[in-house]
Tab-separated table of C-alpha atoms and ligand atoms in Angstrom:
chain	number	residue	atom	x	y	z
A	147	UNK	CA	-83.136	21.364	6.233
A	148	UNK	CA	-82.674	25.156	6.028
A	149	UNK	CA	-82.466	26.267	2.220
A	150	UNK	CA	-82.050	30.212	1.800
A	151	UNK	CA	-83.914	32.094	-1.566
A	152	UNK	CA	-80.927	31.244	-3.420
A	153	UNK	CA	-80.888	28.007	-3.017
A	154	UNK	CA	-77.810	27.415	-0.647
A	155	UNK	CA	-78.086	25.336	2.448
A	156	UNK	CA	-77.465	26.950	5.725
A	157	UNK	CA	-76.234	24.671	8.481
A	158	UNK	CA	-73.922	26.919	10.133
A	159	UNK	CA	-74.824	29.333	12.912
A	160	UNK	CA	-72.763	32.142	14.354
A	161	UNK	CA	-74.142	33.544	17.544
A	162	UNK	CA	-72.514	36.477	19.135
A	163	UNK	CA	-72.776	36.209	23.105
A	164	UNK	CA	-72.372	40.060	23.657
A	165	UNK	CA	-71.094	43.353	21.848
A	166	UNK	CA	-68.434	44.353	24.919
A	167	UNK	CA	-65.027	43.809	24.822
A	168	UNK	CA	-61.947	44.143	26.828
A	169	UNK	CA	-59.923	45.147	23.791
A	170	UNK	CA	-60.577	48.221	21.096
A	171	UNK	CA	-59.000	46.447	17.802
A	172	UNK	CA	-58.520	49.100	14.992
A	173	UNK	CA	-59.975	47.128	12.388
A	174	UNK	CA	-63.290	46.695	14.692
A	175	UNK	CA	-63.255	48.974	17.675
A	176	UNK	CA	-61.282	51.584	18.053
A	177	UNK	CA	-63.454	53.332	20.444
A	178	UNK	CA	-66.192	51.972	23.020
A	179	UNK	CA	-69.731	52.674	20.843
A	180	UNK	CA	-71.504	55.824	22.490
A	181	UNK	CA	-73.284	52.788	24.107
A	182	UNK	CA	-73.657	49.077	24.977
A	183	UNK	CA	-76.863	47.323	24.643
A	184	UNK	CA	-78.284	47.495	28.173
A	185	UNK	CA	-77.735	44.091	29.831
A	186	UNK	CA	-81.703	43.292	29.880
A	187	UNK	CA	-82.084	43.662	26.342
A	188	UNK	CA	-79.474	40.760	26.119
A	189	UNK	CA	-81.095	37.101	25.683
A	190	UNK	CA	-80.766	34.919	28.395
A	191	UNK	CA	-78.765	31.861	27.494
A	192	UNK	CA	-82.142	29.957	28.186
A	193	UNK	CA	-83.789	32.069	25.521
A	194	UNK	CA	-80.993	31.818	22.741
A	195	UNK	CA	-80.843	28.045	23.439
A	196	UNK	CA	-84.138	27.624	22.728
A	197	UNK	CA	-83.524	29.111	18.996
A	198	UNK	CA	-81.064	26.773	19.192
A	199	UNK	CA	-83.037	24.004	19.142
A	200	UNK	CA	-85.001	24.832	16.894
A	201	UNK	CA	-81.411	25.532	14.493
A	202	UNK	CA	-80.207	22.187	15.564
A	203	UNK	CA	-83.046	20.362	14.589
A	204	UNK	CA	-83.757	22.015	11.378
A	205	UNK	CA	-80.045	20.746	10.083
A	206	UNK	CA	-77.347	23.258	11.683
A	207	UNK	CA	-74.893	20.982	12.362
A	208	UNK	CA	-71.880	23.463	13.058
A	209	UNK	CA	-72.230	26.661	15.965
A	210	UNK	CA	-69.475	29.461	16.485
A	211	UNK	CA	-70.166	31.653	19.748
A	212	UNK	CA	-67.887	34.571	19.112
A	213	UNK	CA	-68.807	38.350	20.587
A	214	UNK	CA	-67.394	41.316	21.091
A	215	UNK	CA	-65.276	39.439	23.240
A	216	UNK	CA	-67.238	35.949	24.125
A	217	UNK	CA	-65.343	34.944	27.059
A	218	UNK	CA	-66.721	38.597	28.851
A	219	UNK	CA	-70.097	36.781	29.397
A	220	UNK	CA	-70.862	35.288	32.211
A	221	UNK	CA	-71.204	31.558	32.719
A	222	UNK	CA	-70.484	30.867	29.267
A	223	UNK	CA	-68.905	27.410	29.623
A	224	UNK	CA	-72.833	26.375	30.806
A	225	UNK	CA	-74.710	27.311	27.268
A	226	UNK	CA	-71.761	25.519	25.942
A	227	UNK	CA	-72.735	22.832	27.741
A	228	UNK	CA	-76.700	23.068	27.201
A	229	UNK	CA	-75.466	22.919	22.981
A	230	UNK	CA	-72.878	20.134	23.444
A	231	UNK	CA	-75.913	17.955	25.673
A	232	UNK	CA	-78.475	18.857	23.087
A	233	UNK	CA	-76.221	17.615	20.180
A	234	UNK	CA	-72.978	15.928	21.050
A	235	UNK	CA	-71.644	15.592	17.631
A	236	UNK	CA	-71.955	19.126	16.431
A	237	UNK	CA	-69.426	20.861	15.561
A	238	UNK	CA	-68.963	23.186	18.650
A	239	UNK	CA	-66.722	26.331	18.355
A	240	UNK	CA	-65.622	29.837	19.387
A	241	UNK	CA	-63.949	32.694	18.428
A	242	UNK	CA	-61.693	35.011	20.442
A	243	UNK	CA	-59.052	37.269	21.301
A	244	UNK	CA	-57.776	35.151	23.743
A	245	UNK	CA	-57.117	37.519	26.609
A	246	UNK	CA	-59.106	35.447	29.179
A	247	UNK	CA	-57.982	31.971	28.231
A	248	UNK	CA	-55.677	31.120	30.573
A	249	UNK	CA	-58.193	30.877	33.245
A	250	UNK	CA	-60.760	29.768	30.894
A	251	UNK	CA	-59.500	27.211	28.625
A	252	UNK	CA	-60.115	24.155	30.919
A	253	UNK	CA	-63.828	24.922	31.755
A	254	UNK	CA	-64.629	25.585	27.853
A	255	UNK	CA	-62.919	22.052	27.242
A	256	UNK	CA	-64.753	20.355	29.919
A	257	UNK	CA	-67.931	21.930	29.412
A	258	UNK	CA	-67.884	20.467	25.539
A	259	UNK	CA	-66.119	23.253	23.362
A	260	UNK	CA	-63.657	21.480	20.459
A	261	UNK	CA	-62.328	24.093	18.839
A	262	UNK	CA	-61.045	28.162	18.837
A	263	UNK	CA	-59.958	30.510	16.939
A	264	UNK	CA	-57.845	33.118	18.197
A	265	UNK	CA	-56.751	36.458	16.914
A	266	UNK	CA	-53.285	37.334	16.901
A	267	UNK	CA	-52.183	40.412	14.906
A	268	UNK	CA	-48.622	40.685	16.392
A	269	UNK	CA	-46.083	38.966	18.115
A	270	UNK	CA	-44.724	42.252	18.921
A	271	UNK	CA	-45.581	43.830	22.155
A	272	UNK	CA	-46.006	47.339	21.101
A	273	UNK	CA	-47.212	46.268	17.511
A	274	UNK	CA	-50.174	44.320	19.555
A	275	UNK	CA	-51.073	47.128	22.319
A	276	UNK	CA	-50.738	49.112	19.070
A	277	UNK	CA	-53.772	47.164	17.317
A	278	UNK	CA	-55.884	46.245	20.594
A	279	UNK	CA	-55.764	49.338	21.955
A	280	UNK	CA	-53.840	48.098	25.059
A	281	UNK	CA	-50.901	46.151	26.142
A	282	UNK	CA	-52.379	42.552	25.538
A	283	UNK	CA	-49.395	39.957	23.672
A	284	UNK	CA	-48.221	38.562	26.607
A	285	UNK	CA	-51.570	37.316	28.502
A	286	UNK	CA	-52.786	36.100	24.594
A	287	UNK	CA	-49.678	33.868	24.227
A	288	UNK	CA	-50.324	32.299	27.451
A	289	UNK	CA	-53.954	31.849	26.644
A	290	UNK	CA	-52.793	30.113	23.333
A	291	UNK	CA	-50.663	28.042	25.555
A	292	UNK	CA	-53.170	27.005	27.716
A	293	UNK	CA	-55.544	26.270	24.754
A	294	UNK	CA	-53.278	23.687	23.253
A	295	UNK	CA	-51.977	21.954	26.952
A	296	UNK	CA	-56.415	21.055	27.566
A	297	UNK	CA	-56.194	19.652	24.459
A	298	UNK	CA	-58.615	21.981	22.150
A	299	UNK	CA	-57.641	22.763	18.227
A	300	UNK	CA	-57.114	26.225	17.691
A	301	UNK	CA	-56.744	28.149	14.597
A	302	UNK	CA	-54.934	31.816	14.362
A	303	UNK	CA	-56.926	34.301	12.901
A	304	UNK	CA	-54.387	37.844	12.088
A	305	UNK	CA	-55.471	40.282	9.651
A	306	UNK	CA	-52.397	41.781	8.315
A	307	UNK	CA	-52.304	46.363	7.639
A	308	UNK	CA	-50.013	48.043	5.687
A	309	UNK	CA	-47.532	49.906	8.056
A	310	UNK	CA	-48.328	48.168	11.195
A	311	UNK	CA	-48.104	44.273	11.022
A	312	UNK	CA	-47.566	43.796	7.536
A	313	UNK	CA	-43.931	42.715	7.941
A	314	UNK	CA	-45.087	40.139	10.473
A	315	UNK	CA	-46.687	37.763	8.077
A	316	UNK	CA	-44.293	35.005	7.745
A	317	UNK	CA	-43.372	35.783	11.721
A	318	UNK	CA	-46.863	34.924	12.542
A	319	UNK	CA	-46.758	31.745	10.108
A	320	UNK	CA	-43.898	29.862	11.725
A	321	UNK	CA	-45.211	30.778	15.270
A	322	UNK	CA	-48.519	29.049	14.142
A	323	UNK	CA	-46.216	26.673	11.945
A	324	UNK	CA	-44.186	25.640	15.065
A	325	UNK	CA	-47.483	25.293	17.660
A	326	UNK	CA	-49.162	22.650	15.219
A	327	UNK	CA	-51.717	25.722	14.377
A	328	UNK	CA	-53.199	26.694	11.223
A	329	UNK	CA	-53.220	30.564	10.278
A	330	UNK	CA	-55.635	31.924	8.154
A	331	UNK	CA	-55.019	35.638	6.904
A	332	UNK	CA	-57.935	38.082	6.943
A	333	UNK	CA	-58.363	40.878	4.022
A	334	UNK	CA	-59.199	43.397	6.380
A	335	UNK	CA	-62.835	44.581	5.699
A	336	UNK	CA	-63.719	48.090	5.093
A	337	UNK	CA	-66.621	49.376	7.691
A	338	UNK	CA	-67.621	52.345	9.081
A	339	UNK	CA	-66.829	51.643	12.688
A	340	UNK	CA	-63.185	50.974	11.621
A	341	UNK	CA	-60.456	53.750	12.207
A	342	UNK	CA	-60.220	55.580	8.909
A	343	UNK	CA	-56.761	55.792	8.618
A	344	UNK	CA	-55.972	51.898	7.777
A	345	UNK	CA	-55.321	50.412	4.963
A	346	UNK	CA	-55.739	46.688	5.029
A	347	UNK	CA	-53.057	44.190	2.868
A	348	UNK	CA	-55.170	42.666	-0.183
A	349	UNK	CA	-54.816	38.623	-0.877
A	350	UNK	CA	-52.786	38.975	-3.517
A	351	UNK	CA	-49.863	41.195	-1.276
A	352	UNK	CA	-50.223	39.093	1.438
A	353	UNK	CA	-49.460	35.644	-0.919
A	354	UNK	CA	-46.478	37.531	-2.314
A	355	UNK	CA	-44.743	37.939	0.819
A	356	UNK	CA	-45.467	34.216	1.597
A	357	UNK	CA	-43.983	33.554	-1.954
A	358	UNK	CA	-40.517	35.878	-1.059
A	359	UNK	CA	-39.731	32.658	1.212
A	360	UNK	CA	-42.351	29.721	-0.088
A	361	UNK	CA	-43.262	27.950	-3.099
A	362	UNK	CA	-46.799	27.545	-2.475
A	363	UNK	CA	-49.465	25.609	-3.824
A	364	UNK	CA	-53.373	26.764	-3.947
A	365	UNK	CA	-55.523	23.801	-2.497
A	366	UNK	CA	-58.566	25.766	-3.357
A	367	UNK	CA	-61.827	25.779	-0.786
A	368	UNK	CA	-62.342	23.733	2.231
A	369	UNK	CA	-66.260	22.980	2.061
A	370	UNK	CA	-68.326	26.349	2.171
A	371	UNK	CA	-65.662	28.153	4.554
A	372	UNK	CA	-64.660	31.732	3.385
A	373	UNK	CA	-60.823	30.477	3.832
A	374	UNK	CA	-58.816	29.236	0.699
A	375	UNK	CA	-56.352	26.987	1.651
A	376	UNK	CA	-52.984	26.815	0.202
A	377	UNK	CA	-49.914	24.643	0.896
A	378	UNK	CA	-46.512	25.287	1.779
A	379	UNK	CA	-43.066	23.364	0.578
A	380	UNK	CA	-43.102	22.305	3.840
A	381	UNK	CA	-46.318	20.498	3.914
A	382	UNK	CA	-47.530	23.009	5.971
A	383	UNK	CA	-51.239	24.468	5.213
A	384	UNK	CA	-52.603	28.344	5.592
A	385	UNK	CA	-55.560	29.608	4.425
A	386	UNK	CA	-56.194	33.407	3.112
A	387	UNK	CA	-60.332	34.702	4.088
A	388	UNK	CA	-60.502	37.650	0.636
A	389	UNK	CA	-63.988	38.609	0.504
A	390	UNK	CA	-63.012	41.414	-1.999
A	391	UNK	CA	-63.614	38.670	-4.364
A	392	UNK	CA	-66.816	37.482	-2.428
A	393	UNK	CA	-66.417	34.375	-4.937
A	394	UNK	CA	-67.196	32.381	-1.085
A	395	UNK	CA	-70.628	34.026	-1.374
A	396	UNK	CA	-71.982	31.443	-3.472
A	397	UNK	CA	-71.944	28.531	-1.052
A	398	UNK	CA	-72.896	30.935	2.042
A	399	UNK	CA	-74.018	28.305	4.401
A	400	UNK	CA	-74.170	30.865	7.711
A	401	UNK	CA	-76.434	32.798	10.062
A	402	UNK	CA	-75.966	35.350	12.801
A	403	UNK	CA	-77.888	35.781	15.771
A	404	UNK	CA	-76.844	38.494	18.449
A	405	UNK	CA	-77.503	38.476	21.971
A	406	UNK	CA	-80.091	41.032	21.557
A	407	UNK	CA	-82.044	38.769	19.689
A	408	UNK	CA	-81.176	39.878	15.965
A	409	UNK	CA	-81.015	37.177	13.251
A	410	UNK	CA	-78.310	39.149	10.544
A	411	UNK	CA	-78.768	36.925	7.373
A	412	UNK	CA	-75.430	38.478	5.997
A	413	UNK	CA	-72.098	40.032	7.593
A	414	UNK	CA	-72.196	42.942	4.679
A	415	UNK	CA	-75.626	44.210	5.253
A	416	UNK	CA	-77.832	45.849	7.859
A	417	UNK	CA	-81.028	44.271	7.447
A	418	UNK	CA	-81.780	41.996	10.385
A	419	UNK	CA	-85.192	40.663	12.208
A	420	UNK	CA	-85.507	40.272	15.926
A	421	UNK	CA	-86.598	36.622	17.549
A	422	UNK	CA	-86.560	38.541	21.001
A	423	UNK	CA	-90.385	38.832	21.487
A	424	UNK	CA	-90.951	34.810	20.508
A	425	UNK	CA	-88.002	33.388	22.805
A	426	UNK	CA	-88.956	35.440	25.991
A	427	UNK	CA	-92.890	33.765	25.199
A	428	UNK	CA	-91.237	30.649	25.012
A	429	UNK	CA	-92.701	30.689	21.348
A	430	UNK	CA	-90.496	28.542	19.092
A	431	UNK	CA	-93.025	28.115	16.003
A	432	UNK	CA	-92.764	32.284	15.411
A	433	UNK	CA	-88.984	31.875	16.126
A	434	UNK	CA	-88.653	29.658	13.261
A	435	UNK	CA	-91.368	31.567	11.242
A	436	UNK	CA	-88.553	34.698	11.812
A	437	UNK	CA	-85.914	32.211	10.639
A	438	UNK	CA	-87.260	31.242	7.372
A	439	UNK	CA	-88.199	34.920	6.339
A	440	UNK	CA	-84.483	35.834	7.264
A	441	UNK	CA	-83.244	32.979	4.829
A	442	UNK	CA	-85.663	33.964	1.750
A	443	UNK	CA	-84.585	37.366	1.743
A	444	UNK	CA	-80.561	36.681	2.251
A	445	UNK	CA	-78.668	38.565	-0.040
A	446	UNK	CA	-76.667	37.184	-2.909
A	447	UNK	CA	-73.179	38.386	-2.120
A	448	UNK	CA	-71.587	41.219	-0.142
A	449	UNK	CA	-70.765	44.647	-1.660
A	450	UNK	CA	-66.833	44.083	-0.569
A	451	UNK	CA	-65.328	44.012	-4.213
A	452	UNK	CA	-63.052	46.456	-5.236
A	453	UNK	CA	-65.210	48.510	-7.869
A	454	UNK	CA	-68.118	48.143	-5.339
A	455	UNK	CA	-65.763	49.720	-2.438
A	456	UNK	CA	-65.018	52.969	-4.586
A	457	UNK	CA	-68.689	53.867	-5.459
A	458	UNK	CA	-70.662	53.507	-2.184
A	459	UNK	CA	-70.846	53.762	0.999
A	460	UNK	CA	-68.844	52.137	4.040
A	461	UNK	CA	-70.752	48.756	5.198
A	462	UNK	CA	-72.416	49.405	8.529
A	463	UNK	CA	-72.525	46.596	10.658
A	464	UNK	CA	-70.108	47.076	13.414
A	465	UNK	CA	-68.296	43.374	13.392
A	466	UNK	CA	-68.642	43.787	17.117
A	467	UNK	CA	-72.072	43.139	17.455
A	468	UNK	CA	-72.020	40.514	14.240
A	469	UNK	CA	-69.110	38.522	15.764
A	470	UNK	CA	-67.639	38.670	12.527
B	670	GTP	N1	-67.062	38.066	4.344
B	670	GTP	C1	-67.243	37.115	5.250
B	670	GTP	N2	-66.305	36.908	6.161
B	670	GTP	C2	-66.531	35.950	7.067
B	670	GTP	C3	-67.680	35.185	7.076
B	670	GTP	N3	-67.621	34.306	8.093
B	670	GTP	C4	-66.462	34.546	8.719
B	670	GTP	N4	-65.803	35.541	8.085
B	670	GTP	C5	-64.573	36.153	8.516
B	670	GTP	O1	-63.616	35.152	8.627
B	670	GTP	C6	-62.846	35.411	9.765
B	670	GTP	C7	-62.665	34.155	10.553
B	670	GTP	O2	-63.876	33.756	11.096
B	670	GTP	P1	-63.938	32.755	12.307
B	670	GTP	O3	-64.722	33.381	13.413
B	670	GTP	O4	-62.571	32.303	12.654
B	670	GTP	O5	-64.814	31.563	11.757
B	670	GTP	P2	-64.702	30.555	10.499
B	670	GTP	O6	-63.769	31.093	9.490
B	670	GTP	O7	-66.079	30.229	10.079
B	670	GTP	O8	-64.058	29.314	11.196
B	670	GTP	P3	-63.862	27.795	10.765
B	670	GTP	O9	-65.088	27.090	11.210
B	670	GTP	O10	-62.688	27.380	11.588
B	670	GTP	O11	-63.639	27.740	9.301
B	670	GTP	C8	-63.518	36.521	10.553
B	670	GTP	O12	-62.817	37.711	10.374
B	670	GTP	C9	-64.817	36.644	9.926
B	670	GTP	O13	-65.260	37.957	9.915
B	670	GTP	C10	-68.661	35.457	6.109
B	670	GTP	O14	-69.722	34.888	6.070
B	670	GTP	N5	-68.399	36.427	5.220
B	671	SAM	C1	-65.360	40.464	15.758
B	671	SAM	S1	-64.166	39.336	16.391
B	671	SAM	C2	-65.066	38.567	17.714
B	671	SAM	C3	-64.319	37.507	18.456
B	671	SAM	C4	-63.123	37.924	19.272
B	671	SAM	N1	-63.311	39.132	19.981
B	671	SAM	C5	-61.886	37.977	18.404
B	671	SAM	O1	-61.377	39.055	18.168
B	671	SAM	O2	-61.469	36.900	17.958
B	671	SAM	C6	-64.166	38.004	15.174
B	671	SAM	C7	-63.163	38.126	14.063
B	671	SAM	O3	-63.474	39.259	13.305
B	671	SAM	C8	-62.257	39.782	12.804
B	671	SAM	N2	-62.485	41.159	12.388
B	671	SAM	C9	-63.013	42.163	13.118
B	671	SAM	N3	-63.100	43.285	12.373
B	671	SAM	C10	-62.608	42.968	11.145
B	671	SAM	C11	-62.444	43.707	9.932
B	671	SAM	N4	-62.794	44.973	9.825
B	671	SAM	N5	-61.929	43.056	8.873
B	671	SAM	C12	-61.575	41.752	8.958
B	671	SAM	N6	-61.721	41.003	10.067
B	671	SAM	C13	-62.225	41.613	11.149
B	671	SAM	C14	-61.305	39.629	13.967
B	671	SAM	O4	-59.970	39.642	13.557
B	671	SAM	C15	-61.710	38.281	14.512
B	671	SAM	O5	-60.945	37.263	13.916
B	672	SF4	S1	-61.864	42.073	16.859
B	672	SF4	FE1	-62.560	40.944	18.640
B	672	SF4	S2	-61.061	41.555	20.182
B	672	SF4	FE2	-60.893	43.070	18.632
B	672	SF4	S3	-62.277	44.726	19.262
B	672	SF4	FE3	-63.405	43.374	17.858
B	672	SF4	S4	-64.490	42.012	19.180
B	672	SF4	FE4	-62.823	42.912	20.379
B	673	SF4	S1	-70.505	38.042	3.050
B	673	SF4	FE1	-72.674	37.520	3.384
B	673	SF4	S2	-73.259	36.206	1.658
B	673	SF4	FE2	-71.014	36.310	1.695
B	673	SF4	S3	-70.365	34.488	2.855
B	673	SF4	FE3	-70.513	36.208	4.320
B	673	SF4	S4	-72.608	36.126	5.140
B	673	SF4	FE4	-72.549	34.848	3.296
């Protein structure tokens, strides 16, 4: 079992496939970084399997492949496949914008994904070329589409701005409400790779305009997910991700590796140590030596909360190369 230094069980690992992507998302972004990782830094997905493993058999029992933009890399369907031979129960996801679905959905499915989430910001053309960077809405609704005919659950991801999608809230609800999708809404979270000019909606604003059509009732936490779920009148469920409150922290059960190699004990923070050198060797034992020094030294909590926000600086790590 994998125990971190605060005590907190990590089963969960998050492993970002690449740092490109095919869209330039405000909140993420906005411009292409002065430069990519060169492609042979990357890992092979023979190296980052092997780490793994080694995951898998030390208790992760849940993986997310998310990016940049995870459906960019090549052949992806077949390390899906290597993690879903390995371990056919695990909980097998990924994360995306959706862009590249149409023609991929059916190869993830067969290959042994379950489940996606997707981000959708806007079901209005020019608010979503407005957020990606490009004209995008049409090609993600067909990717959702596509998703949901193979037969994978899919979750909506949108997190809502002042001035720019904020009146699409309940919108985006009954479009997720009336695909059999659940929507989660995403405090957006302050970085320094983000345009400067937004202004994300907090938890509380976004419940309120729920509540100017709802009666709603909190649920409370699902398990150690960041989401806390609350139910509609309807019977319908959403959740809300507020990490301004970073009360979530506490039962942190997650891990990020990049394709570089990096193992990022905590979305907030910099600090990260590389399991490059040991993979290429084929040397598992220092992979997992690498592993446990990452969880002993995880941090507490991030530095997201509002008096923390108006005394320091802007968190660094670029979401893009976290995978969120
Ligand atoms: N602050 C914080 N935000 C997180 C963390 N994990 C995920 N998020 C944010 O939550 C949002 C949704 O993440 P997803 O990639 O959909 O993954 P997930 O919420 O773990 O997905 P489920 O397994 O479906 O619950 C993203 O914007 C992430 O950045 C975390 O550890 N800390
Ligand atoms: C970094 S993206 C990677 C996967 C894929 N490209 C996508 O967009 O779904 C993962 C998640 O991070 C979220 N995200 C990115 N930057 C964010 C920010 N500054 N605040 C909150 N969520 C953010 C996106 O909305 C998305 O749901
Ligand atoms: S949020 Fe996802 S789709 Fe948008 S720029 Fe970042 S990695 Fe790309
Ligand atoms: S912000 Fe850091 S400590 Fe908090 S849940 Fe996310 S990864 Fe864990």
């Amino acid at each position: 079992m994998l125990i971190d230094g605060h005590g907190r069980t990590v089963n969960y690992l998050r492993i970002s496939v690449t740092e490109r992507c095919n869209f330039r998302c405000q909140y993420c972004m906005p411009e292409k970084p002065f430069s990519w990782v060169p492609k042979e830094n990357l890992l092979s997905f023979e190296e980052l399997f092997l780490f793994v493993k080694v995951a898998i058999d030390e208790g992760v029992n849940k993986i997310r492949i998310t990016g940049g933009e995870p459906l960019l890399r090549e052949d992806l369907d077949k390390f899906i496949k290597m993690i879903s031979d390995y371990k056919p129960d695990i909980d097998l996801a990924l994360t995306t914008n959706a862009f590249l679905l149409p023609d991929a959905a059916q190869r993830l499915k067969d290959a042994g994904l379950k489940r996606l989430n997707i981000s959708l910001d806007s079901l209005k053309t020019d608010v979503a070329a407005k957020v990606a960077g490009k004209d995008v809405l049409s090609e993600v609704l067909k990717g959702i589409d596509k998703a949901l005919e193979v037969g994978l659950q899919v979750k909506i991801n949108m997190v809502p701005l002042k001035g720019i999608n904020d009146d699409e809230i309940l919108d985006v609800m009954d479009y997720c409400k009336a695909h059999g999708m659940k929507v989660r809404f995403i405090e957006y979270m302050e970085n320094e790779h983000a345009d400067k000019a937004l202004k994300g909606m907090h938890g509380r604003e976004i419940l309120a305009k729920v509540k100017e059509r709802h009666t709603i009732k909190a649920l409370g936490r699902e398990g150690a997910s960041p989401s806390f779920n609350y139910l509609l009148d309807d019977g319908y469920e959403f959740g809300l991700i507020d990490p301004h409150k970073h009360d979530f922290c506490e039962s942190c059960n997650r891990i990020r590796l990049t394709a570089e190699g990096f193992l990022i004990p905590c979305l907030y923070f910099d600090e990260a140590m590389s399991i490059a050198e040991h993979v290429k060797k084929g040397d598992v034992e220092s992979a997992a030596g690498v592993l446990a020094q990452v969880l002993k030294d995880k941090p507490k909590e991030n530095r997201w909360s509002e008096e923390e926000l108006e005394d320091r600086e802007l968190s660094k790590r670029a979401f893009y190369e976290t995978g969120g």
